[in-house]
XYZ file of C-alpha atoms in Angstrom:
737
model
C 87.496 115.810 138.753
C 91.293 116.161 137.652
C 92.806 114.099 134.913
C 96.492 114.150 134.124
C 97.466 113.302 130.432
C 100.971 112.870 129.265
C 101.987 112.903 125.698
C 105.421 111.498 124.403
C 107.672 113.024 121.702
C 106.182 110.845 118.879
C 102.747 112.092 119.877
C 103.653 115.830 119.403
C 106.111 115.221 116.467
C 104.384 117.599 114.160
C 101.216 119.623 113.477
C 99.080 116.658 112.610
C 100.275 114.863 115.701
C 99.552 117.904 117.927
C 96.126 118.174 116.456
C 95.461 114.771 117.395
C 96.549 115.487 121.011
C 94.410 118.501 121.238
C 91.360 116.438 120.109
C 92.026 113.848 122.975
C 92.566 116.568 125.462
C 89.350 118.375 124.275
C 87.493 115.135 124.854
C 88.845 114.672 128.251
C 88.175 118.364 129.298
C 84.372 117.614 128.757
C 84.764 115.287 131.648
C 86.749 117.442 134.056
C 89.805 119.549 134.473
C 92.915 118.501 132.625
C 96.682 118.724 133.301
C 98.518 118.172 129.929
C 102.029 117.119 130.424
C 104.131 116.859 127.178
C 107.569 115.837 126.090
C 109.449 117.765 123.562
C 108.781 117.188 119.914
C 110.388 113.913 118.583
C 114.210 114.273 118.342
C 114.265 117.710 119.780
C 116.176 116.611 123.181
C 118.932 114.787 121.078
C 119.302 118.021 119.119
C 119.514 120.240 122.253
C 122.119 117.901 123.699
C 124.204 118.227 120.565
C 123.734 121.952 120.740
C 125.009 121.812 124.399
C 128.075 119.988 123.124
C 128.667 122.559 120.526
C 128.441 125.272 122.937
C 131.048 123.683 125.198
C 133.386 123.248 122.299
C 132.865 126.856 121.367
C 133.626 127.993 125.083
C 136.852 125.798 125.215
C 138.085 127.314 121.859
C 137.460 130.679 123.126
C 139.448 130.063 126.245
C 142.099 128.546 124.239
C 142.072 131.556 121.704
C 141.708 129.472 118.617
C 139.668 131.769 116.609
C 139.272 129.578 113.613
C 137.858 126.639 115.543
C 135.610 129.002 117.425
C 134.127 130.391 114.378
C 133.478 126.843 112.946
C 131.774 125.777 116.064
C 129.655 128.930 116.146
C 128.546 128.263 112.653
C 127.506 124.813 113.251
C 125.864 125.936 116.488
C 123.761 128.585 114.690
C 122.921 126.136 111.923
C 121.669 123.519 114.338
C 119.540 126.307 116.117
C 118.070 127.417 112.881
C 117.112 124.002 111.763
C 115.469 123.192 115.141
C 113.698 126.483 115.204
C 112.442 125.866 111.611
C 110.742 122.512 112.820
C 108.785 124.398 115.430
C 107.838 127.260 113.282
C 106.524 124.727 110.652
C 104.271 123.359 113.236
C 103.064 127.007 114.356
C 102.482 127.714 110.707
C 100.205 124.767 110.386
C 98.178 125.451 113.481
C 97.726 129.088 113.652
C 96.588 131.699 111.125
C 96.667 135.616 111.013
C 97.569 137.443 114.138
C 97.598 134.362 116.291
C 100.360 132.887 113.845
C 102.265 136.148 114.274
C 102.195 136.058 118.001
C 103.185 132.359 118.209
C 106.192 132.906 115.853
C 107.296 135.896 117.989
C 107.183 133.778 121.007
C 109.014 131.005 119.442
C 111.817 133.359 118.230
C 112.056 134.756 121.704
C 112.384 131.364 123.413
C 114.845 130.175 120.969
C 117.071 133.277 121.742
C 116.586 132.401 125.398
C 117.862 128.940 124.820
C 120.753 130.032 122.730
C 122.142 132.164 125.411
C 121.526 129.768 128.264
C 124.383 127.774 129.955
C 125.096 124.710 128.034
C 123.830 122.408 130.803
C 120.402 124.088 130.805
C 119.897 123.964 126.913
C 118.250 120.619 127.265
C 115.447 121.981 129.522
C 114.050 123.911 126.593
C 112.580 121.324 124.358
C 109.428 120.713 126.524
C 109.034 124.382 126.898
C 108.860 124.898 123.094
C 106.342 122.184 122.656
C 104.124 123.050 125.483
C 103.864 126.862 124.771
C 102.539 125.864 121.309
C 99.941 123.448 122.806
C 98.932 126.066 125.488
C 98.676 128.871 122.920
C 96.634 126.592 120.554
C 94.165 125.722 123.282
C 93.739 129.448 124.348
C 93.127 130.263 120.659
C 90.446 127.585 120.519
C 88.560 129.199 123.413
C 89.797 126.921 126.138
C 90.501 128.408 129.497
C 94.256 127.374 129.584
C 97.189 128.146 132.053
C 100.826 127.199 131.245
C 102.705 125.867 134.402
C 106.506 126.213 134.603
C 107.687 122.822 135.833
C 111.179 124.461 136.526
C 109.607 126.459 139.434
C 107.073 123.930 140.638
C 109.034 120.562 140.430
C 111.801 120.564 142.881
C 114.209 117.642 142.342
C 114.377 115.295 145.291
C 111.979 117.281 147.372
C 108.780 115.529 147.269
C 106.768 117.513 149.778
C 107.687 120.938 148.442
C 107.025 119.782 144.820
C 103.465 118.514 145.821
C 102.792 121.818 147.838
C 103.972 123.926 144.780
C 101.632 122.151 142.316
C 98.587 121.891 144.563
C 98.855 125.515 145.561
C 99.236 126.767 141.881
C 96.317 124.773 140.601
C 94.185 126.027 143.582
C 94.894 129.535 142.601
C 93.271 128.903 139.174
C 89.702 127.578 139.913
C 88.328 128.485 136.366
C 91.027 127.055 134.307
C 90.003 124.029 132.206
C 93.387 122.793 131.004
C 96.813 123.370 132.655
C 99.765 122.709 130.258
C 102.993 121.714 131.912
C 106.365 120.722 130.341
C 107.510 117.133 131.469
C 111.157 116.164 132.022
C 112.327 119.476 133.407
C 112.725 120.633 137.046
C 114.982 122.701 139.302
C 117.278 121.833 142.254
C 116.524 123.208 145.582
C 119.160 125.825 145.052
C 117.236 126.955 141.786
C 119.411 125.452 139.131
C 117.379 124.210 136.178
C 117.777 120.481 135.610
C 116.002 117.351 134.398
C 114.335 114.156 135.866
C 116.388 111.833 133.386
C 115.514 110.490 129.857
C 112.001 109.298 129.955
C 111.314 111.847 132.781
C 108.122 113.200 131.242
C 106.295 110.036 132.597
C 107.745 110.804 136.052
C 106.532 114.478 135.718
C 102.963 113.278 134.950
C 103.006 110.953 137.852
C 104.205 113.634 140.226
C 101.498 116.105 139.121
C 98.935 113.441 139.411
C 100.113 112.462 142.975
C 100.205 116.091 144.048
C 96.686 116.905 142.850
C 95.178 113.431 143.946
C 94.019 113.036 140.282
C 91.242 110.905 139.440
C 93.149 109.391 136.386
C 96.629 109.314 135.019
C 96.975 108.581 131.271
C 100.373 108.012 129.550
C 99.760 108.515 125.767
C 102.520 106.888 123.648
C 102.927 105.271 120.165
C 101.959 101.677 121.119
C 98.627 100.276 122.428
C 99.633 99.869 125.962
C 102.208 97.663 127.802
C 102.521 94.621 125.761
C 103.886 91.036 126.413
C 107.048 91.952 124.617
C 108.464 94.808 122.563
C 106.590 94.347 119.330
C 109.381 95.449 117.145
C 111.399 92.238 118.539
C 108.360 89.902 118.859
C 105.730 90.543 116.149
C 103.135 88.397 117.944
C 103.262 90.487 121.269
C 99.708 91.690 122.511
C 98.643 94.227 124.920
C 98.298 93.384 128.572
C 94.851 94.774 129.634
C 95.633 95.073 133.384
C 98.737 94.514 135.549
C 99.839 95.444 138.894
C 102.259 98.411 139.788
C 104.820 95.875 140.778
C 104.634 94.011 137.392
C 104.787 97.225 135.398
C 107.718 98.317 137.436
C 109.501 95.131 136.901
C 108.930 95.304 133.024
C 110.081 98.850 132.862
C 113.053 98.047 135.011
C 114.149 95.177 132.869
C 113.824 96.971 129.507
C 110.295 97.571 128.512
C 110.476 101.089 127.109
C 106.802 102.159 127.157
C 106.911 103.234 130.781
C 109.672 104.992 132.629
C 110.328 103.014 135.630
C 110.518 105.864 138.313
C 107.255 107.177 137.248
C 105.436 104.217 138.786
C 106.172 104.987 142.381
C 104.401 108.413 142.792
C 101.189 107.035 141.345
C 101.674 103.683 143.238
C 101.950 105.688 146.635
C 98.891 107.830 145.911
C 96.889 104.844 144.627
C 96.219 106.406 141.355
C 95.829 103.926 138.370
C 98.020 104.525 135.313
C 96.374 104.029 131.950
C 98.870 103.571 129.116
C 97.170 104.398 125.736
C 98.041 104.827 122.105
C 97.819 108.403 120.538
C 97.520 106.930 117.089
C 94.638 104.768 118.155
C 92.736 106.629 120.849
C 89.918 104.003 120.792
C 92.072 101.275 122.180
C 91.810 100.809 125.900
C 95.430 100.211 126.416
C 96.962 98.892 129.716
C 95.656 99.827 133.115
C 98.281 99.604 135.855
C 96.680 99.493 139.419
C 96.993 97.907 142.739
C 95.038 94.544 141.457
C 97.251 91.474 141.624
C 96.735 88.909 138.909
C 98.169 85.591 138.340
C 100.384 83.982 135.703
C 102.834 85.594 133.376
C 102.681 89.203 132.214
C 105.295 89.773 129.687
C 109.157 89.240 128.799
C 111.677 92.045 128.515
C 115.460 92.284 128.230
C 118.502 94.522 129.089
C 121.722 94.251 127.000
C 125.111 94.226 128.393
C 127.178 95.340 125.350
C 130.414 95.207 127.284
C 129.994 91.476 128.309
C 128.123 90.584 124.943
C 125.255 89.308 126.918
C 121.502 90.009 127.478
C 119.448 89.437 130.641
C 116.007 88.377 129.804
C 113.400 88.750 132.385
C 109.987 86.737 132.289
C 107.850 88.906 134.635
C 105.025 87.168 136.655
C 102.204 88.588 138.677
C 102.389 86.054 141.706
C 104.862 83.750 143.234
C 105.220 80.389 141.596
C 107.494 77.354 141.041
C 110.777 79.167 140.071
C 112.716 75.989 139.464
C 110.056 74.475 137.074
C 109.830 77.822 135.301
C 113.645 77.941 134.849
C 113.606 74.535 133.316
C 110.844 75.193 131.129
C 112.551 78.326 129.780
C 115.882 76.619 129.314
C 114.197 73.912 127.317
C 112.474 76.228 125.046
C 115.711 77.920 124.231
C 117.455 74.862 123.435
C 114.695 73.729 121.256
C 115.231 77.005 119.368
C 119.027 76.170 119.116
C 120.026 78.566 121.755
C 122.296 77.621 124.634
C 121.302 79.653 127.889
C 124.308 80.990 129.908
C 122.315 80.509 133.191
C 118.979 81.009 134.815
C 117.355 81.922 138.159
C 114.033 82.982 139.859
C 113.352 85.479 142.568
C 110.212 83.606 143.365
C 107.971 85.778 141.148
C 110.112 86.517 137.984
C 112.391 84.301 135.984
C 115.769 85.228 134.519
C 117.822 83.788 131.973
C 121.170 85.140 130.380
C 121.988 84.488 126.781
C 124.466 85.739 124.279
C 123.656 89.353 122.909
C 123.844 88.071 119.330
C 120.689 85.620 119.739
C 118.780 88.090 122.044
C 115.945 88.656 119.638
C 115.544 84.874 118.782
C 115.604 84.091 122.514
C 112.852 86.633 123.238
C 110.729 85.189 120.370
C 111.274 81.546 121.586
C 110.378 82.479 125.251
C 107.371 84.452 124.136
C 106.147 81.801 122.014
C 106.422 79.174 124.887
C 104.654 81.344 127.502
C 102.228 83.498 125.521
C 101.330 81.929 122.189
C 99.286 79.173 120.843
C 99.395 80.335 117.232
C 101.816 78.873 114.540
C 105.262 80.169 114.799
C 105.266 82.317 111.725
C 103.045 85.337 112.012
C 103.229 88.005 109.227
C 101.855 91.366 110.201
C 100.237 93.245 107.420
C 99.802 97.043 107.359
C 97.510 97.979 104.425
C 97.179 101.523 102.914
C 94.242 101.827 100.568
C 90.717 100.445 101.119
C 89.395 100.815 97.593
C 88.561 98.034 95.189
C 91.748 96.217 95.526
C 91.799 96.728 99.111
C 88.373 95.433 99.811
C 89.038 92.413 97.551
C 92.202 91.630 99.369
C 90.450 91.713 102.892
C 87.624 89.453 101.422
C 90.185 87.071 100.124
C 92.111 86.988 103.286
C 89.013 86.390 105.208
C 87.995 83.495 103.039
C 91.360 81.834 102.614
C 93.362 82.773 105.785
C 92.932 79.331 107.554
C 93.988 77.496 104.324
C 96.918 79.715 103.941
C 98.051 79.033 107.252
C 97.834 75.224 106.765
C 99.581 75.342 103.332
C 102.315 77.920 103.940
C 102.877 77.774 107.747
C 102.313 81.633 107.846
C 99.577 83.365 109.543
C 98.706 86.681 107.849
C 97.425 89.151 110.482
C 95.914 92.490 109.428
C 97.555 94.713 112.069
C 96.859 98.164 110.445
C 94.655 99.570 107.690
C 94.015 103.024 106.284
C 91.478 104.473 103.909
C 91.597 108.041 102.446
C 90.519 109.671 105.750
C 91.769 107.558 108.677
C 93.621 104.607 109.961
C 93.522 101.970 112.474
C 96.326 100.162 114.217
C 95.736 97.129 116.548
C 98.646 94.786 117.288
C 96.179 92.020 118.377
C 94.732 91.996 114.666
C 91.843 93.797 113.090
C 88.735 91.534 112.547
C 88.467 91.170 108.848
C 84.646 91.195 108.860
C 84.608 94.527 110.724
C 87.097 96.381 108.571
C 84.450 98.580 106.825
C 82.486 99.235 109.775
C 85.643 100.290 111.896
C 86.815 102.670 108.866
C 83.309 104.097 108.350
C 82.328 106.004 105.126
C 85.403 107.260 103.352
C 84.766 109.120 100.102
C 87.981 110.261 98.312
C 89.253 113.393 100.027
C 91.967 115.930 99.184
C 93.830 114.722 102.415
C 94.219 111.142 101.251
C 97.910 111.319 100.420
C 98.579 113.083 103.853
C 96.616 110.241 105.625
C 98.681 107.672 103.734
C 101.880 109.309 104.924
C 100.686 109.560 108.502
C 99.698 105.908 108.378
C 103.229 104.991 107.128
C 104.732 107.058 109.824
C 102.884 105.275 112.399
C 103.877 101.957 110.994
C 107.421 102.971 111.118
C 107.073 103.897 114.741
C 105.403 100.720 115.897
C 105.622 97.779 113.308
C 107.833 94.873 114.252
C 110.659 93.985 111.717
C 109.660 91.559 108.857
C 106.080 93.165 108.711
C 104.810 93.892 105.313
C 103.380 97.208 104.232
C 100.886 96.977 101.399
C 100.543 100.087 99.199
C 97.186 99.540 97.441
C 96.549 103.176 97.026
C 96.915 105.473 93.914
C 98.866 107.980 96.072
C 101.507 110.087 94.141
C 103.604 110.671 97.381
C 103.469 107.620 99.576
C 106.482 106.095 97.990
C 108.525 108.830 99.837
C 107.993 106.746 102.945
C 109.321 103.619 101.535
C 112.958 103.979 102.368
C 112.119 104.761 106.012
C 109.957 101.799 106.161
C 112.661 99.574 104.650
C 115.271 100.926 107.121
C 112.903 99.798 110.010
C 113.005 96.289 108.618
C 109.557 96.499 107.119
C 108.969 94.714 103.648
C 106.805 96.430 100.990
C 104.281 94.981 98.364
C 102.649 97.576 96.193
C 100.159 97.614 93.406
C 100.332 101.277 93.029
C 102.326 102.105 89.869
C 102.797 105.566 90.758
C 105.097 104.493 93.627
C 107.525 102.622 91.277
C 107.379 105.047 88.225
C 109.094 107.777 90.307
C 112.293 109.537 89.002
C 115.022 106.885 88.748
C 117.137 108.159 91.607
C 114.125 107.756 93.886
C 113.397 104.339 92.370
C 117.054 103.280 92.937
C 117.144 104.659 96.581
C 114.143 102.232 97.473
C 115.715 99.292 95.808
C 119.209 100.184 97.670
C 117.335 100.411 101.016
C 115.602 97.031 100.490
C 118.932 95.378 99.717
C 120.817 97.104 102.702
C 118.219 96.106 105.112
C 117.489 92.619 104.072
C 113.929 93.440 102.942
C 111.931 92.925 99.819
C 110.035 95.382 97.630
C 107.501 93.480 95.297
C 105.329 95.267 92.817
C 104.333 92.596 90.134
C 100.706 93.961 90.332
C 101.746 97.376 88.935
C 101.957 96.115 85.471
C 99.533 93.551 84.059
C 97.791 92.780 87.391
C 98.033 89.009 87.964
C 100.310 88.474 84.872
C 103.946 87.548 85.580
C 105.286 90.179 83.343
C 107.971 91.855 85.660
C 109.158 88.502 86.993
C 109.767 87.241 83.500
C 111.762 90.324 82.547
C 113.628 90.291 85.844
C 114.719 86.636 85.526
C 116.098 87.169 81.848
C 118.010 90.291 82.911
C 119.386 88.674 86.097
C 120.518 85.571 83.834
C 122.641 87.855 81.867
C 120.382 87.784 78.799
C 120.584 90.792 76.525
C 117.111 92.258 76.230
C 116.599 93.193 72.525
C 113.168 94.608 72.967
C 109.898 94.754 74.778
C 106.459 95.430 73.307
C 103.808 95.869 75.672
C 99.878 96.386 75.515
C 99.638 97.568 79.210
C 96.954 100.287 79.068
C 93.782 98.280 79.955
C 91.806 101.412 79.372
C 92.953 102.134 75.834
C 92.958 98.458 74.665
C 89.300 98.357 75.857
C 88.572 101.769 74.004
C 90.391 100.669 70.748
C 89.110 97.105 70.578
C 85.484 98.151 71.440
C 85.598 100.846 68.829
C 86.442 98.441 66.267
C 83.937 95.872 67.090
C 80.726 97.662 68.345
C 78.576 100.632 67.125
C 79.213 104.041 68.269
C 81.651 106.859 67.729
C 85.061 107.149 69.277
C 83.850 109.822 71.623
C 80.874 107.681 72.735
C 83.230 104.756 73.203
C 85.605 106.757 75.452
C 82.523 108.119 77.421
C 81.148 104.633 77.930
C 84.503 103.359 79.150
C 84.626 106.227 81.532
C 81.246 105.538 82.905
C 82.275 101.888 83.425
C 84.865 103.203 85.875
C 87.848 101.924 83.584
C 89.498 105.214 83.009
C 91.050 107.824 85.300
C 88.615 110.430 86.608
C 89.765 112.310 83.802
C 89.980 109.959 80.704
C 92.542 112.285 79.013
C 95.039 110.912 81.523
C 94.689 107.567 79.829
C 94.477 108.952 76.190
C 97.636 110.971 76.857
C 99.468 107.767 77.657
C 100.268 108.461 81.245
C 99.384 105.218 82.529
C 101.154 103.277 79.737
C 104.232 105.477 80.547
C 104.272 104.708 84.103
C 104.107 100.884 83.305
C 106.887 101.231 80.486
C 109.236 102.949 83.069
C 108.565 99.969 85.454
C 109.168 97.208 82.582
C 112.367 99.051 81.481
C 113.922 99.347 84.797
C 113.096 95.662 85.424
C 115.143 94.939 82.337
C 118.131 97.051 83.717
C 117.498 100.206 81.704
C 117.455 103.351 83.935
C 114.578 104.968 81.889
C 113.173 108.296 82.747
C 109.745 109.803 81.575
C 111.816 112.333 79.651
C 113.379 109.478 77.518
C 110.077 108.324 76.191
C 108.548 109.693 72.992
C 104.697 109.579 73.562
C 102.124 110.187 70.998
C 98.729 110.526 72.523
C 95.759 108.612 71.350
C 94.020 111.936 70.482
C 95.454 115.227 69.399
C 97.197 117.240 72.206
C 95.203 120.439 71.582
C 92.064 118.661 73.083
C 93.963 117.981 76.277
C 93.518 121.492 77.761
C 89.756 121.828 77.138
C 87.048 121.652 79.598
C 85.756 117.971 79.762
C 82.510 118.498 77.944
C 84.226 120.680 75.203
C 86.715 117.899 74.804
C 84.037 115.360 74.227
C 82.382 117.816 71.761
C 85.532 118.193 69.700
C 86.186 114.638 69.826
C 82.848 113.862 68.291
C 83.678 116.404 65.516
C 86.736 114.329 64.788
C 84.919 111.174 64.218
C 85.828 111.198 60.498
C 89.562 111.022 61.336
C 89.124 108.290 63.798
C 86.757 106.199 61.408
C 89.178 106.644 58.540
C 92.114 105.324 60.747
C 90.050 102.296 61.831
C 89.095 101.588 58.317
C 92.596 101.901 56.956
C 93.713 99.324 59.623
C 90.918 96.968 58.664
C 91.708 97.097 54.975
C 95.326 96.255 55.838
C 94.024 93.389 57.970
C 95.505 95.068 61.063
C 94.061 96.184 64.421
C 94.846 99.293 66.190
C 96.627 98.776 69.481
C 98.244 101.328 71.939
C 101.672 99.811 72.385
C 104.731 100.871 74.597
C 108.032 99.822 73.049
C 111.542 99.591 74.297
C 113.869 98.612 71.479
C 117.601 98.136 71.393
C 119.143 101.232 69.609
C 123.007 101.934 70.103
C 122.402 105.571 68.809
C 120.251 106.464 71.787
C 121.947 107.597 75.090
C 120.648 104.646 77.120
C 121.282 102.181 74.348
C 117.382 101.822 73.985
C 114.591 103.866 72.341
C 111.420 104.108 73.946
C 108.035 104.963 72.400
C 104.408 104.861 73.145
C 101.814 105.163 70.391
C 98.734 103.836 68.505
C 100.040 101.164 66.113
C 98.455 99.028 63.461
C 99.520 95.362 64.122
C 98.979 92.643 61.720
C 97.400 89.170 62.151
C 100.586 87.448 63.193
C 101.241 89.876 65.963
C 100.415 88.634 69.402
C 98.502 91.855 70.427
C 96.228 91.347 67.262
C 93.769 89.027 69.171
C 93.739 90.616 72.632
C 90.476 92.296 73.475
C 88.859 94.385 76.238
C 91.144 94.987 79.261
C 93.536 92.104 78.356
C 97.284 92.885 78.484
C 100.168 91.419 76.508
C 104.005 91.610 76.551
C 106.413 90.498 73.850
C 110.032 90.062 75.222
C 112.781 89.548 72.792
C 116.238 88.494 73.949
C 119.541 87.507 72.371
C 119.481 84.028 73.791
C 116.274 82.913 72.349
C 115.280 82.739 68.608
C 111.444 83.188 69.440
C 109.934 86.063 71.564
C 108.425 85.199 74.920
C 104.742 86.107 74.799
C 102.665 86.485 77.981
C 98.980 87.625 77.552
C 95.828 87.593 79.642
C 93.418 89.638 81.719
C 95.195 92.912 82.878
C 92.222 94.425 85.103
C 90.216 93.367 87.839
C 90.287 93.879 91.718
C 90.022 90.197 92.422
C 92.941 89.218 90.341
C 95.079 92.016 91.648
C 94.293 91.163 95.279
C 95.240 87.526 94.525
C 98.573 88.769 92.956
C 99.184 90.956 96.086
C 98.669 87.955 98.312
C 101.041 85.740 96.228
C 103.774 88.499 96.652
C 103.453 88.406 100.291
C 103.530 84.629 100.651
C 106.450 83.896 98.135
C-alpha cells in the first residue's frame, strides 16, 4: 500500500506544526508506505522571490559599476538570507538535540550557502528543499527508514511519461524504505534547468507522485477542514462538503477556491485516485473526498476578482445539469433582495455565473450562499474559545441552555467553532456540539505547555476564522495577549475575562486598542474587573463624555476582601483564614500573589487606563497585606511565620474596631498634579469608616467609588465580584452587545 500525503506551508510553519505533521505521517506509516510531499515553510517562497529580486538588482548595479548601490543591495540580500536561515535554525533547535542538532544545523548552513550562490531564477526552488530536508532528517532520527527524493531530478516539467518513469523506478529501488520525503512545487525542464510548477504547485507535485506510483490514497493536508461551500473567511456559515466529483472540485478551484490547486486534480483524476482534503490542525476531521462519484445539487460558491475592471465573477458550482435559466433568476433575485444589482448572469448547464461590482463581492457571496446552502438565521457569530476552566465550562453550559432563546431575542446564532484547553484544541466550522465539549477535549490537568497551546490555538484561528468572528480569552495565560493584534488585523473581535491580557505594559495595551480601531473590531474586557459588575463601562462613559475623573477607590481583590472580612467576623487566626481561603480555591496557587497585591494591581491598571490614565505597574505604590520579608519563604514556613505574627494582625483588627472602622484592601487613583501622570496610585490595607461604601461589603464582593468634577456625589457600584456563572454571563453579554 502506498499513500501520498501533501502538507502546505501553514502545516510546516514552525517546529510545533512540523511535529504535528510527523505524528500524522507516523500514523499513516503504520498502514503502509508513505510519500510525504511538503511545501516550504509559511512565507518562505515570498522571501525567496524577494531575495531573487535583490540578487538581480545587485547584478544590474555591478554591470553599471555603481558600487554604493551594489553594496546596499548586497547588505539587504545578506540580511534577508540571515533572517530566513534563522527561522529554519529555530525549527531545527526545537526538533533536534545533541549531535543530531549539530548535523542538521550544518546541513542547513550548507543549503543556504548553495541557495545564495544559485542563479536568481533558481533561488525560489530552495524553500521546499529546506523544509523537506528537516522533515526527512527528523524521521530518520526517530528510527523511521526514510529516503529523501529530489523532485528536481525526478519531475520533468511537461514530460509526464518520463516523470512517472523516474518516480516509479526510484521508489522501486528502495523496497525497505517506509517514508519517502519529496519537495513539492519544484521540477526541472527537459534541458535540466531547475524550475517550478507554479504557485500552489505542491498540490500538483503530490498528484503527480500519486499517479506515478498508482497510490492507494492521496491526502492534501491544509489549514481548513476540506473543501467548503465557500471561503469561510468571506462566508462565516460555510461548511465542509463531504464528497464531490473531480469536475466539481476542478470548477471550484478554477473559479477562486484556494484550498486545492486546480491543475492538481487532473493527474489524480486520470489515474482514478481519490483526493482527500484534510485539516492538519484537526486531523480527526474527515475533510472532503474528491473522486469519480457524481452527486446532484449545488456544491459551493467561489469568486474571481478582476481588479482592473472593478468586477467579480461569482460561480455557483453544481454537480449535475439543471435548469440554468431558473437558477440565474433565483441568483439575481437573492442579490436584489440584499441590495445588490447584478451586472449579468449566465449558465453553462451545470454551473451558474453572475457578475457584480468588486466592492460588493463579499456581500454577494454571503447572499448567494444563504440562498442556496443555508436554512439558519442570517447572522451567525463564530466563537473561538481559549480556556476550559471554571468560566469556560460555565459559558458552554450557559450557551447550551440559552442558545435558542438568544437566537430568538437577538437574531444572532452563537456557534462554538473552536475551543482549547491547556493541552489541545479543536476546530470545526460546522460547530462543536456543546454537550460533547468535555468528551472531545478529554482530561486536561494544568500543564506547563498551556500558554503554548493557547498561542497555537490563536494562530490556527488567525489562519482559518472568518472576519467578524469572536475570540474568547477565558484563560489565565500571561502571553496569549501577544496574539491579539494579529487576530484583530484579520478582522476577529476579542472578548476576554483574563485580566493578565489587559494589564500588560501600556505600549502593548495601546497597540491592541489601536489594532481594534484600525480594523473595525472590538476588544471587550468588562469581566476582567468586578466580574459581572459594570465597572469599566461606567468609567469609560464618564471619560468619553469629557468628565474629569478626580479619583477612583476600588475594592477589587475578591480574595483579600474575603480574607479581611472573614478575619473580622469569624474565629481563627489570620494565617488560618488565609489557608482556609486557599483551600476554598479563592486564591492564586500561591496565596502570596494575592497578598502582595498583584491581582489588585492588574485591576487598577485596567481601571486607570479606562479613565484615560496611561498607568504602568511601576507608577503604583503597593503595600502588601503581609510583610515583604515573608514573601520569599517556602510556603509552609510562610504560614508558620504568619501564625507567629498573629498578635500584630489581631492588634490591627482591634484598632480598626475601636475606631468603628473595618480593614479593606483598596486600590486608589487620585488626582495629583505633582505626580508625573497627574494622578497618584496606591494599593494598601486601609481602615474605612461606617460612611464609606466599602464598609459593608463582605466576602468576595467588589466595590468601586468613582468621583468626577461634574457630579457632587460619587458614583458607587458594588456587588458580587466572583463566580464562574456571573463571569460567563458577563462574557455572553459582551459578545451580544
